[in-house]
Coordinates of N, CA and C in Angstrom, one line a residue:
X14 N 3.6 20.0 4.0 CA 2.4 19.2 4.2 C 2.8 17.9 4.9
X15 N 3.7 17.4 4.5 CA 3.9 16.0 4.8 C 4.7 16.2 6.4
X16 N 5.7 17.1 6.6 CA 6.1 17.7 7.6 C 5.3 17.6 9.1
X17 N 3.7 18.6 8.7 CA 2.6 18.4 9.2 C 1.9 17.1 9.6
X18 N 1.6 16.1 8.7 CA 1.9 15.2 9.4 C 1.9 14.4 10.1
X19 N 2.9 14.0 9.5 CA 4.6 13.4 10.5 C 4.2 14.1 12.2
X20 N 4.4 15.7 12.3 CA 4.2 16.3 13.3 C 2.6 15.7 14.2
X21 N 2.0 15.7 13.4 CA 0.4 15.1 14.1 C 0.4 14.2 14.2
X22 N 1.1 12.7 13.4 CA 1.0 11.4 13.9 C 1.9 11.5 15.2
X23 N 3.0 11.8 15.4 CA 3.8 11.8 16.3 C 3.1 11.9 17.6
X24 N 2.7 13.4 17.8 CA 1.4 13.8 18.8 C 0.5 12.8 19.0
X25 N 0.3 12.2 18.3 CA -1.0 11.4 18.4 C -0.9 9.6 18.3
X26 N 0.4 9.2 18.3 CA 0.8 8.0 17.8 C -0.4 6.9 19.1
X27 N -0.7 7.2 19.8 CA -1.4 5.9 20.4 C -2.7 5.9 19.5
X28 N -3.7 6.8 19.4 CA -4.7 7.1 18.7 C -4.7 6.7 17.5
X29 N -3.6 6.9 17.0 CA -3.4 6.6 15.3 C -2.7 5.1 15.3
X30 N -2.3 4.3 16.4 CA -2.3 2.6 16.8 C -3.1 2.0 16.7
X31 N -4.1 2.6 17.9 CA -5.2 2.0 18.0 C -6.3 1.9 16.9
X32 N -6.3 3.1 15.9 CA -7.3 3.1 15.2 C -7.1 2.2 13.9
X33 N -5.5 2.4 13.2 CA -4.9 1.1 12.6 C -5.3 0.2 13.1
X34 N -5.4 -0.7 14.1 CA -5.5 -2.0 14.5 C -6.9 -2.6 14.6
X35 N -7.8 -1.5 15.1 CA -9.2 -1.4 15.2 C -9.7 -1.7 13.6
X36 N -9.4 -0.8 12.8 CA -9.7 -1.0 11.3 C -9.3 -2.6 10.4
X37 N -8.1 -2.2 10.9 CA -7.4 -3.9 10.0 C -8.3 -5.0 10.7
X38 N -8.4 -5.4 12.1 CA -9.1 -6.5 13.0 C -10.7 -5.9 11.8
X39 N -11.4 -4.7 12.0 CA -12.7 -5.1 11.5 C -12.7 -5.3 10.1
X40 N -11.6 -4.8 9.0 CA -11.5 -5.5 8.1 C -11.5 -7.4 7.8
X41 N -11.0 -7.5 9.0 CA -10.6 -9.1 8.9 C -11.5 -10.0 9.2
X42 N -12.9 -8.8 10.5 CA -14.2 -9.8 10.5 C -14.9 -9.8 9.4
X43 N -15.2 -9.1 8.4 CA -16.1 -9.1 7.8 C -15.4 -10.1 6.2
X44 N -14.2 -10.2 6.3 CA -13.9 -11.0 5.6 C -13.9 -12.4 6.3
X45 N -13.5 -12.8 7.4 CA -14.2 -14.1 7.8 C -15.8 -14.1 7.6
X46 N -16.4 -13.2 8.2 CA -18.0 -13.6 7.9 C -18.2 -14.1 6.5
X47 N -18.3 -13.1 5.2 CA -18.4 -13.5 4.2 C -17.7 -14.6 3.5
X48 N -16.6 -15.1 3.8 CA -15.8 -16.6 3.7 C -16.2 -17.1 4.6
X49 N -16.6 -17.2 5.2 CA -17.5 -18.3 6.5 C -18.7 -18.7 5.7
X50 N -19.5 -17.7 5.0 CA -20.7 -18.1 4.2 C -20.6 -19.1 3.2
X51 N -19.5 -17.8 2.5 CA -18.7 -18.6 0.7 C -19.0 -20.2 1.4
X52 N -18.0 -21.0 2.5 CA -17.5 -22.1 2.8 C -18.6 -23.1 3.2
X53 N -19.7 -22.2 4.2 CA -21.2 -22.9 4.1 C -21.9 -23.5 3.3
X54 N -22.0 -22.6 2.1 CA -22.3 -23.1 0.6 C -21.9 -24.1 0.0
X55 N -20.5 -24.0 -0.1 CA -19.3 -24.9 -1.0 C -19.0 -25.8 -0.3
X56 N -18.8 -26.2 0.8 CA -18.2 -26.9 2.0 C -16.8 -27.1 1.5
X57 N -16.3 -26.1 0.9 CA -14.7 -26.5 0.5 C -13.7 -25.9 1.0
X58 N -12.7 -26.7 1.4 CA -11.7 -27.2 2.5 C -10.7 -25.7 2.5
X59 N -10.8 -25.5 1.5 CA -9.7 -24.3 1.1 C -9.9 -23.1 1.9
X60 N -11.2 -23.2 1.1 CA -11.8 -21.7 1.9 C -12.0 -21.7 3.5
X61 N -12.5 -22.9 4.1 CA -12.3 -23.0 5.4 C -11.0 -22.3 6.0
X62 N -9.6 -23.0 5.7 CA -8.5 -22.4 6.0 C -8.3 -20.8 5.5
X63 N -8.9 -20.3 4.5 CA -8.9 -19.0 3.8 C -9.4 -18.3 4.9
X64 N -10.8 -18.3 5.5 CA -11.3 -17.4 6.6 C -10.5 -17.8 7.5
X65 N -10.0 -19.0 8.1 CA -8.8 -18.8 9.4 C -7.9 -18.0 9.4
X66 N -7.0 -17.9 8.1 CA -6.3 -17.3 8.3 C -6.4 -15.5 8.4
X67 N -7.7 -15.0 8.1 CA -8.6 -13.7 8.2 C -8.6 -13.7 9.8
X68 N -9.2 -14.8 10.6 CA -9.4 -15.0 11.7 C -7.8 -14.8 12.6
X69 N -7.3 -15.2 12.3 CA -5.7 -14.8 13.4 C -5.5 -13.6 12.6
X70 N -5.8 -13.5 11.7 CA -5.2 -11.9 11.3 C -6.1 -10.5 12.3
X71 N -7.3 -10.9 12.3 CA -8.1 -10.1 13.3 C -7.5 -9.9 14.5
X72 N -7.1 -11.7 15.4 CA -6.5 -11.6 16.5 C -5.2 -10.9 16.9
X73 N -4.6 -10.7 15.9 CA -3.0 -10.4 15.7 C -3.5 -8.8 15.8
X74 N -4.5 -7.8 15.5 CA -4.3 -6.8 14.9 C -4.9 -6.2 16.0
X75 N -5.5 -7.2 16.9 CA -6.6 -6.4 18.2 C -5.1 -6.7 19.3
X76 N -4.4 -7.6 19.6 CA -3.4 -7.6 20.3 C -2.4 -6.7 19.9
X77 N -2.4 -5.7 18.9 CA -1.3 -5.6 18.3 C -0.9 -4.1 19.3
X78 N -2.1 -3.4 19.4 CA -2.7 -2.0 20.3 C -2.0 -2.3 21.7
X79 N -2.5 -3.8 22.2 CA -1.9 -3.8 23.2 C -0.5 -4.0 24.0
X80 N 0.4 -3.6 22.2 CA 1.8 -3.4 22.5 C 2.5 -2.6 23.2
X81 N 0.9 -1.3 22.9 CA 2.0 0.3 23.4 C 2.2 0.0 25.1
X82 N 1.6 -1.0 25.6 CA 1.6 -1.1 27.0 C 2.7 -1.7 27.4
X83 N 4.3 -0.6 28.0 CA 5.4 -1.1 28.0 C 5.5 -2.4 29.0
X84 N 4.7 -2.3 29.7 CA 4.7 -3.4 30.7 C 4.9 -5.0 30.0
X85 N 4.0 -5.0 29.4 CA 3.8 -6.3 28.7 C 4.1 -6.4 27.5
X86 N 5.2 -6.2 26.5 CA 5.7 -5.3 25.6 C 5.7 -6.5 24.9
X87 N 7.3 -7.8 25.8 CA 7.8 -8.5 25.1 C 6.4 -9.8 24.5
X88 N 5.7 -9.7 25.6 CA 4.7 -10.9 26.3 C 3.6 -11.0 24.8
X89 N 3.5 -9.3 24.5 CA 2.0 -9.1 23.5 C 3.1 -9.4 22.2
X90 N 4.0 -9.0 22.2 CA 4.9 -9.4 20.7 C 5.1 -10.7 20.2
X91 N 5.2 -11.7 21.3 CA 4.9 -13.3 20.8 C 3.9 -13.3 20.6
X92 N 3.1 -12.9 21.3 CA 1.0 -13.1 21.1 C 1.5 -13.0 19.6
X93 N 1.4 -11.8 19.1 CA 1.3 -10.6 18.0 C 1.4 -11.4 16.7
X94 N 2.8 -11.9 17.0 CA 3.9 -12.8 15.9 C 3.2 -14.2 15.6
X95 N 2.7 -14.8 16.9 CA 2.0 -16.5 17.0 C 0.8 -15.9 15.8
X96 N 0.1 -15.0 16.0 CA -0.7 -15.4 15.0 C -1.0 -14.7 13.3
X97 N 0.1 -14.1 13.5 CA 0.2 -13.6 11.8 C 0.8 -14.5 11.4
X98 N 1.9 -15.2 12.0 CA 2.6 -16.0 11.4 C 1.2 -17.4 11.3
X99 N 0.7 -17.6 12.4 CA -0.5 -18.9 11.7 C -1.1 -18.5 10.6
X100 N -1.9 -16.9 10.5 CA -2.6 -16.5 9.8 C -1.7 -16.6 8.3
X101 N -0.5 -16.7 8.3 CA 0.3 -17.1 6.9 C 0.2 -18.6 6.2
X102 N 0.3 -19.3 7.7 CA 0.4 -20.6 7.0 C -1.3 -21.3 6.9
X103 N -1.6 -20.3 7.4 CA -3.6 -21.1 7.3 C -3.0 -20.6 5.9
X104 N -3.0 -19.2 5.4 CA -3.7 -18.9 3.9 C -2.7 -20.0 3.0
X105 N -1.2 -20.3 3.2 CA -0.7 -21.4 2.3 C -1.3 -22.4 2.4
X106 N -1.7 -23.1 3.8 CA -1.9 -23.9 3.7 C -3.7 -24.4 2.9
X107 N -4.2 -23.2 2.9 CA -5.5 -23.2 2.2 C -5.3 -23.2 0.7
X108 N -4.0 -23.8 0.4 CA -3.8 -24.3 -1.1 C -3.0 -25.2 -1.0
X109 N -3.0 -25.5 -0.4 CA -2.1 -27.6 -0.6 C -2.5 -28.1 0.4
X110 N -4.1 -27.6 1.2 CA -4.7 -29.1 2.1 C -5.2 -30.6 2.0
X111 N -4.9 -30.4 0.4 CA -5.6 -31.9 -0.6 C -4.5 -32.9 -0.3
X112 N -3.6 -32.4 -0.7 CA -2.1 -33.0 -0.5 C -1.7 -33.8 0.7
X113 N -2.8 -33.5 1.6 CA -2.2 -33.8 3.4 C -3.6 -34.9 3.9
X114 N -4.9 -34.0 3.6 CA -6.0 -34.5 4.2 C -7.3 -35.2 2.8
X115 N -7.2 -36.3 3.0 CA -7.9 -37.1 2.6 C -9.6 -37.5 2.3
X116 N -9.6 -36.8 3.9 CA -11.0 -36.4 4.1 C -11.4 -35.4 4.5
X117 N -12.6 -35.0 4.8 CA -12.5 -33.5 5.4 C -12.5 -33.2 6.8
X118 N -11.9 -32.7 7.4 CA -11.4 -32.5 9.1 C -13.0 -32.3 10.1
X119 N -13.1 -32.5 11.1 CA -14.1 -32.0 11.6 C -13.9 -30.8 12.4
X120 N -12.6 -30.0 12.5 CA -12.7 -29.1 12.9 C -10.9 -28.7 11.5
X121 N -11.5 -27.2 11.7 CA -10.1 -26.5 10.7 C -9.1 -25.9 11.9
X122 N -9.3 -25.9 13.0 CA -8.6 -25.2 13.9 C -8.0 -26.1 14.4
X123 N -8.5 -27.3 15.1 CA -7.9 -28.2 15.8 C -7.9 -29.4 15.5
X124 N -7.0 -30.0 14.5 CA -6.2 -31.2 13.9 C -4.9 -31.7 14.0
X125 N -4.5 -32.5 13.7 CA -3.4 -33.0 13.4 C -2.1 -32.1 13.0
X126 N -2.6 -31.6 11.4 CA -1.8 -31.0 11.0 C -1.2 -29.5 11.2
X127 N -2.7 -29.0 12.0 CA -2.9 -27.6 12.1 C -2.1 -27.2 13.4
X128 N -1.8 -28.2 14.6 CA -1.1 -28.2 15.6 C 0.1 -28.5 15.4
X129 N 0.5 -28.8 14.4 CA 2.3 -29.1 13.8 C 2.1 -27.4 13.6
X130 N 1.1 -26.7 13.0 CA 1.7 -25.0 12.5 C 1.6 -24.3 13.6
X131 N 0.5 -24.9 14.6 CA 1.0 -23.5 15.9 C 2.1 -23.9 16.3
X132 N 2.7 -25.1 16.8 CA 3.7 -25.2 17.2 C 5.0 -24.4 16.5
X133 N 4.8 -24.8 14.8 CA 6.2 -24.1 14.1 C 6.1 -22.1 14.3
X134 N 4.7 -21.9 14.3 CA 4.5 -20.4 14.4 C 4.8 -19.9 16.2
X135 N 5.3 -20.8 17.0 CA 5.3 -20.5 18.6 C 6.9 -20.3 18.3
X136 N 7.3 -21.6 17.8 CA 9.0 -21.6 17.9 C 9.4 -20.1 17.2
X137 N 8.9 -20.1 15.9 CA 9.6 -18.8 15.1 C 9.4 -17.2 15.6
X138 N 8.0 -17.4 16.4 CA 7.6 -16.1 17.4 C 8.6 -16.1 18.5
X139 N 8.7 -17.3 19.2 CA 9.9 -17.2 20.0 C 11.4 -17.3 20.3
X140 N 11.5 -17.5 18.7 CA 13.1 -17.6 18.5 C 13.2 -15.4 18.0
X141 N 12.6 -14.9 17.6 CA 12.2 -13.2 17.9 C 12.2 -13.0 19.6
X142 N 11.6 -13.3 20.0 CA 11.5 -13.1 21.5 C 13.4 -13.2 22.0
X143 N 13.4 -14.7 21.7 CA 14.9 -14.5 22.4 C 16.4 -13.8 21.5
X144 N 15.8 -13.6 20.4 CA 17.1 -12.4 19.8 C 16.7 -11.2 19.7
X145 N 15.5 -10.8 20.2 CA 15.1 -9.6 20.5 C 14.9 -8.6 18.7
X146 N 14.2 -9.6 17.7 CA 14.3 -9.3 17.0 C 12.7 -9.4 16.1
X147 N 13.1 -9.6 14.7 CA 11.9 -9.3 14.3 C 12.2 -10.1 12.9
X148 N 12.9 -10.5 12.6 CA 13.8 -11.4 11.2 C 13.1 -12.9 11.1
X149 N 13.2 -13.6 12.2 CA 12.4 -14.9 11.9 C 11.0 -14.5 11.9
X150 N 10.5 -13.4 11.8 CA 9.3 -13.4 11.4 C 8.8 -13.3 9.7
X151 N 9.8 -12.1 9.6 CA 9.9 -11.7 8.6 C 10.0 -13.0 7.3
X152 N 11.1 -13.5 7.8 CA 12.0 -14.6 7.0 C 11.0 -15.8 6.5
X153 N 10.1 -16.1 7.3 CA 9.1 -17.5 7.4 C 8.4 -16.4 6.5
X154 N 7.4 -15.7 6.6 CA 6.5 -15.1 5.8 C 6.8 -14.7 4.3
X155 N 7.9 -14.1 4.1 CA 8.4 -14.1 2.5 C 8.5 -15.5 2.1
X156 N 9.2 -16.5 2.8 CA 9.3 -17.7 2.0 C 8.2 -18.2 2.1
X157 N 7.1 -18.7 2.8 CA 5.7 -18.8 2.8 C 5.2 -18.4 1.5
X158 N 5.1 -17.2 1.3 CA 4.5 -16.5 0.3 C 4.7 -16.2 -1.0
X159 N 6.2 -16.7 -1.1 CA 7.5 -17.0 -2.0 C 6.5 -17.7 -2.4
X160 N 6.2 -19.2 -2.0 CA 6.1 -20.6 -2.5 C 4.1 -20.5 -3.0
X161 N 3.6 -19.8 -2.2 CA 2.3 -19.9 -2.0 C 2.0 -18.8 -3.2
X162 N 2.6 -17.6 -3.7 CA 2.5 -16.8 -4.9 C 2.8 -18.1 -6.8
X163 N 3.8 -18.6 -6.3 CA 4.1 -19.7 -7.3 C 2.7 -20.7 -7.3
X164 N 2.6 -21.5 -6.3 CA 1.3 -22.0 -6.6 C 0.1 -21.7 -7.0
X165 N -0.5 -20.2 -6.3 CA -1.6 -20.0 -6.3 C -1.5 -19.7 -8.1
X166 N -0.1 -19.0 -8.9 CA -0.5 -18.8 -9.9 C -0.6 -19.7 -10.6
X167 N -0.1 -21.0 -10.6 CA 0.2 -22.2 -11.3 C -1.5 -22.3 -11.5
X168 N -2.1 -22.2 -10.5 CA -3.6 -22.8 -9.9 C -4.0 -22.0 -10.7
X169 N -3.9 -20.8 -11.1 CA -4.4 -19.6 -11.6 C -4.7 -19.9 -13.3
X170 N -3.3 -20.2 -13.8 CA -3.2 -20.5 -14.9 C -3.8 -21.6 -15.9
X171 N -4.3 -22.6 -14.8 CA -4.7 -23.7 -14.6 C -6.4 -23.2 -15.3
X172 N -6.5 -22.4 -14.0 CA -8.2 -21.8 -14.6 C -9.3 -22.5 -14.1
X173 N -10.6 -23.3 -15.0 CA -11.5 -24.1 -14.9 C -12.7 -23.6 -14.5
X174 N -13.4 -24.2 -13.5 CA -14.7 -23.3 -13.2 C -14.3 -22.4 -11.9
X175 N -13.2 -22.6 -11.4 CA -13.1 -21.7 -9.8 C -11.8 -20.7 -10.6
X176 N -12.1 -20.5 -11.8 CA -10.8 -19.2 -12.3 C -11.0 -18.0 -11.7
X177 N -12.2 -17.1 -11.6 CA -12.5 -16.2 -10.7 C -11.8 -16.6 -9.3
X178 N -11.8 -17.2 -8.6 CA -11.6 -17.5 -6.9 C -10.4 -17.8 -7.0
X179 N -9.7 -18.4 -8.3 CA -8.1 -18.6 -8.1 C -7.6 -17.1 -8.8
X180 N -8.0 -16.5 -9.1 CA -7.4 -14.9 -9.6 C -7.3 -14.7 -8.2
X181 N -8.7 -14.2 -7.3 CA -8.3 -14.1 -6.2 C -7.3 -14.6 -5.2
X182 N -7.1 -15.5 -5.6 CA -5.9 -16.5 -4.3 C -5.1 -15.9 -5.1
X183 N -4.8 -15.6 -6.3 CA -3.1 -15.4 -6.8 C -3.0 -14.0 -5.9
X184 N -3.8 -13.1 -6.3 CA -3.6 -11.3 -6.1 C -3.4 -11.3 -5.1
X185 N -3.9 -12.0 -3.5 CA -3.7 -11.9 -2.4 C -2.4 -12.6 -2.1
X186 N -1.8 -13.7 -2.5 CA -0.9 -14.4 -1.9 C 0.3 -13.7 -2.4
X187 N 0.5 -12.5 -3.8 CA 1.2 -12.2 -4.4 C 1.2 -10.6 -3.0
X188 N 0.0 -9.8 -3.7 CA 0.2 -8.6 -2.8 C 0.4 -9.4 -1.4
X189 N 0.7 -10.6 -0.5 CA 0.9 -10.7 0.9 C 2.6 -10.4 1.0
X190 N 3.3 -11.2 -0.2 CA 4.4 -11.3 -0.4 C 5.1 -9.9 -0.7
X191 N 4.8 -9.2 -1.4 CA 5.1 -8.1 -1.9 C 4.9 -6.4 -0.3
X192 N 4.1 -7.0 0.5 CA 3.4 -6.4 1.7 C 4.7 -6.8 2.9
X193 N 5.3 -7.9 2.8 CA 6.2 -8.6 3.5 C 7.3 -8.0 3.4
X194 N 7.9 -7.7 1.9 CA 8.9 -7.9 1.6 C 9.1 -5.9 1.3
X195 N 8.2 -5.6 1.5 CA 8.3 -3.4 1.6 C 8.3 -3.3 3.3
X196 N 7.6 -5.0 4.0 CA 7.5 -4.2 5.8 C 9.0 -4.2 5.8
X197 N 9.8 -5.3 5.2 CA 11.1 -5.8 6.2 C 12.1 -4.9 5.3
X198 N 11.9 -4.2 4.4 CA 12.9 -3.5 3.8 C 12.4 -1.9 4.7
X199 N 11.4 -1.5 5.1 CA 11.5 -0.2 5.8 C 11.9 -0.5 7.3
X200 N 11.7 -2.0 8.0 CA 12.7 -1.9 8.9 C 13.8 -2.3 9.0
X201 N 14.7 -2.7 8.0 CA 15.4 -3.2 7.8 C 16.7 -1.8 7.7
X202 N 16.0 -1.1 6.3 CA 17.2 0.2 6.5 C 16.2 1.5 7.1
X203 N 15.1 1.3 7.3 CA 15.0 2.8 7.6 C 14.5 2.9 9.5
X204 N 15.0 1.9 9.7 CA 14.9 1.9 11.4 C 13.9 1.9 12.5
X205 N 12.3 1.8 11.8 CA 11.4 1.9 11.9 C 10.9 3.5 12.5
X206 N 11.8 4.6 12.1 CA 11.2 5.7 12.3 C 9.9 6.0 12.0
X207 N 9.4 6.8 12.7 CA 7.5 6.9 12.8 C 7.4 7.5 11.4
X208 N 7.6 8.0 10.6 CA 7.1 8.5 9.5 C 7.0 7.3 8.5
X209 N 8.3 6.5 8.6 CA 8.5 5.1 7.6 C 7.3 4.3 8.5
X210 N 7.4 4.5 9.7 CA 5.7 3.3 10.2 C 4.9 3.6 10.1
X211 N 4.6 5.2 9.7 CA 3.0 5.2 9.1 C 3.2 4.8 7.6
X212 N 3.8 4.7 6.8 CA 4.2 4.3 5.8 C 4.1 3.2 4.8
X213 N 4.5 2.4 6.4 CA 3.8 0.7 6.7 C 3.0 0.5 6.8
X214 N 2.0 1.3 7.7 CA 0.3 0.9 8.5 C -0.4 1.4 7.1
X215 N -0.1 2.2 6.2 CA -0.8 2.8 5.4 C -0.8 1.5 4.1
X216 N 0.4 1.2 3.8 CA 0.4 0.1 3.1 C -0.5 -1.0 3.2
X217 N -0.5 -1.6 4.6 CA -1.1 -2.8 5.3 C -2.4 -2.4 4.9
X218 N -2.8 -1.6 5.8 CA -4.5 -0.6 5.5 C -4.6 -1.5 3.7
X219 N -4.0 -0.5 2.7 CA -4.6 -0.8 1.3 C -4.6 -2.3 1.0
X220 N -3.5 -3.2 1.3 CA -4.1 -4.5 1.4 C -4.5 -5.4 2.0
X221 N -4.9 -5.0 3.1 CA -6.5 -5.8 3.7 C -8.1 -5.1 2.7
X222 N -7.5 -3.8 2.5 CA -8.7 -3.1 1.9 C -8.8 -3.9 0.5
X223 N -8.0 -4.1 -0.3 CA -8.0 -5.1 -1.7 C -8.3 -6.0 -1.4
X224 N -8.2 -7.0 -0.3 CA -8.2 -8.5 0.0 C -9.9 -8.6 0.3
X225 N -10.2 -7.3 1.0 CA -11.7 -7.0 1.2 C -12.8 -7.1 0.0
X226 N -11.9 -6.2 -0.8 CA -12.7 -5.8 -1.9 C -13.2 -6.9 -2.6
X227 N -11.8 -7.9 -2.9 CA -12.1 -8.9 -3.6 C -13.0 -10.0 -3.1
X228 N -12.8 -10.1 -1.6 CA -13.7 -11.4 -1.5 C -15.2 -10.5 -1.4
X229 N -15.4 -9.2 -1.7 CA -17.1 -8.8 -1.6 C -17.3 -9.0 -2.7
X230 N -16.3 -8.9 -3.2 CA -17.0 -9.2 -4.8 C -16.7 -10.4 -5.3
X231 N -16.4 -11.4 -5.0 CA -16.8 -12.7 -5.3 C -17.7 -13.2 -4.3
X232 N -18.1 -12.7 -3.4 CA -19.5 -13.3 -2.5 C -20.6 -12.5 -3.3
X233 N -20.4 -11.7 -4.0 CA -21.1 -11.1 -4.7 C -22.0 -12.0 -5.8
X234 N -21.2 -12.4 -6.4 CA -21.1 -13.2 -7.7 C -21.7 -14.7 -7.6
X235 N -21.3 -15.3 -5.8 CA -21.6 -16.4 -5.6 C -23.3 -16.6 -5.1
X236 N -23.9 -15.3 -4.8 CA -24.9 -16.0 -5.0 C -26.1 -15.8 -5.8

């Protein structure tokens, strides 16, 4: 069965790219829309960065299709990398923005601070580009998510009236880490053979699908 397939993704690997990418990107709008709302409501700073980081993750996942196009291979792979890696540090940083910003920004995209992360997410996409590798990506996002799992639960345990919405920050920042750290161990020893990458995409699939679930059902709740 499994043989089979292996045998049909193979056959079919652009179809089954595209359709991965297509799914995860529409997972990711509809989780910005509904945290676009949440943040309308609330006007809180957090969640602003929480949909951004939904938002490069969409971008990342509609660019991602446009890898199979050998022509432009290396070109879409920095795209690819610039913004999962922002979309990491929007969601960290959508838990220690208090600590930086004093007041509230007038824009969440383009600030001060937020232009220090594209910059750090350009360098680490293109320090991959020039070792022809995939490690500084990897590397930034476990430790990201390292630190961002520790806080969110600290926040968690903490509780108060946002305990619902900090369960949620823990589950996601924990499964992001845990999602990170199964991608870089199946390419790490299993070579990225197509059976171990649907393996991956199937993984990824279930947590955007949890990350989904949860925020419909705290927009649920919210109003």
């Amino acid at each position: 069965m499994y043989s089979e397939i292996y045998t049909f993704l193979s056959q079919n690997r652009e179809l089954f790219r595209f359709l991965y990418s297509i799914l995860i990107a529409f997972i990711c709008l509809i989780i910005v829309l509904k945290t676009d709302r949440l943040f309308r409501i609330s006007s809180h700073q957090g969640i602003r960065y929480f949909r951004n980081a939904f938002f490069f993750y969409g971008i990342a996942f509609v660019f991602r299709y446009l890898l199979g196009n050998p022509i432009y291979f290396n070109e879409m792979r920095v795209v690819f990398e610039f913004f999962m890696i922002i979309g990491g540090f929007c969601l960290f940083y959508s838990l220690i923005w208090k600590k930086f910003e004093k007041f509230n920004e007038t824009s969440s995209l383009f600030n001060p601070r937020i232009i220090i992360l594209y910059v750090l997410a350009f360098i680490i996409a293109f320090l991959d580009y020039l070792w022809i590798c995939y490690n500084f990506l990897f590397f930034s996002q476990i430790i990201i998510f390292f630190f961002a799992t520790i806080i969110s639960y600290n926040n968690y345990k903490k509780g108060g009236k946002q305990h619902k919405f900090l369960k949620l920050y823990f589950v996601i920042m924990l499964l992001n880490l845990i999602a990170w750290v199964l991608n870089y161990a199946f390419v790490l020893f299993l070579d990225w053979r197509l059976r171990w990458v649907a393996n991956i995409y199937i993984i990824n699939v279930v947590v955007f699908l949890i990350f989904l679930y949860g925020v419909v059902k705290l927009t649920k709740r919210g109003r």
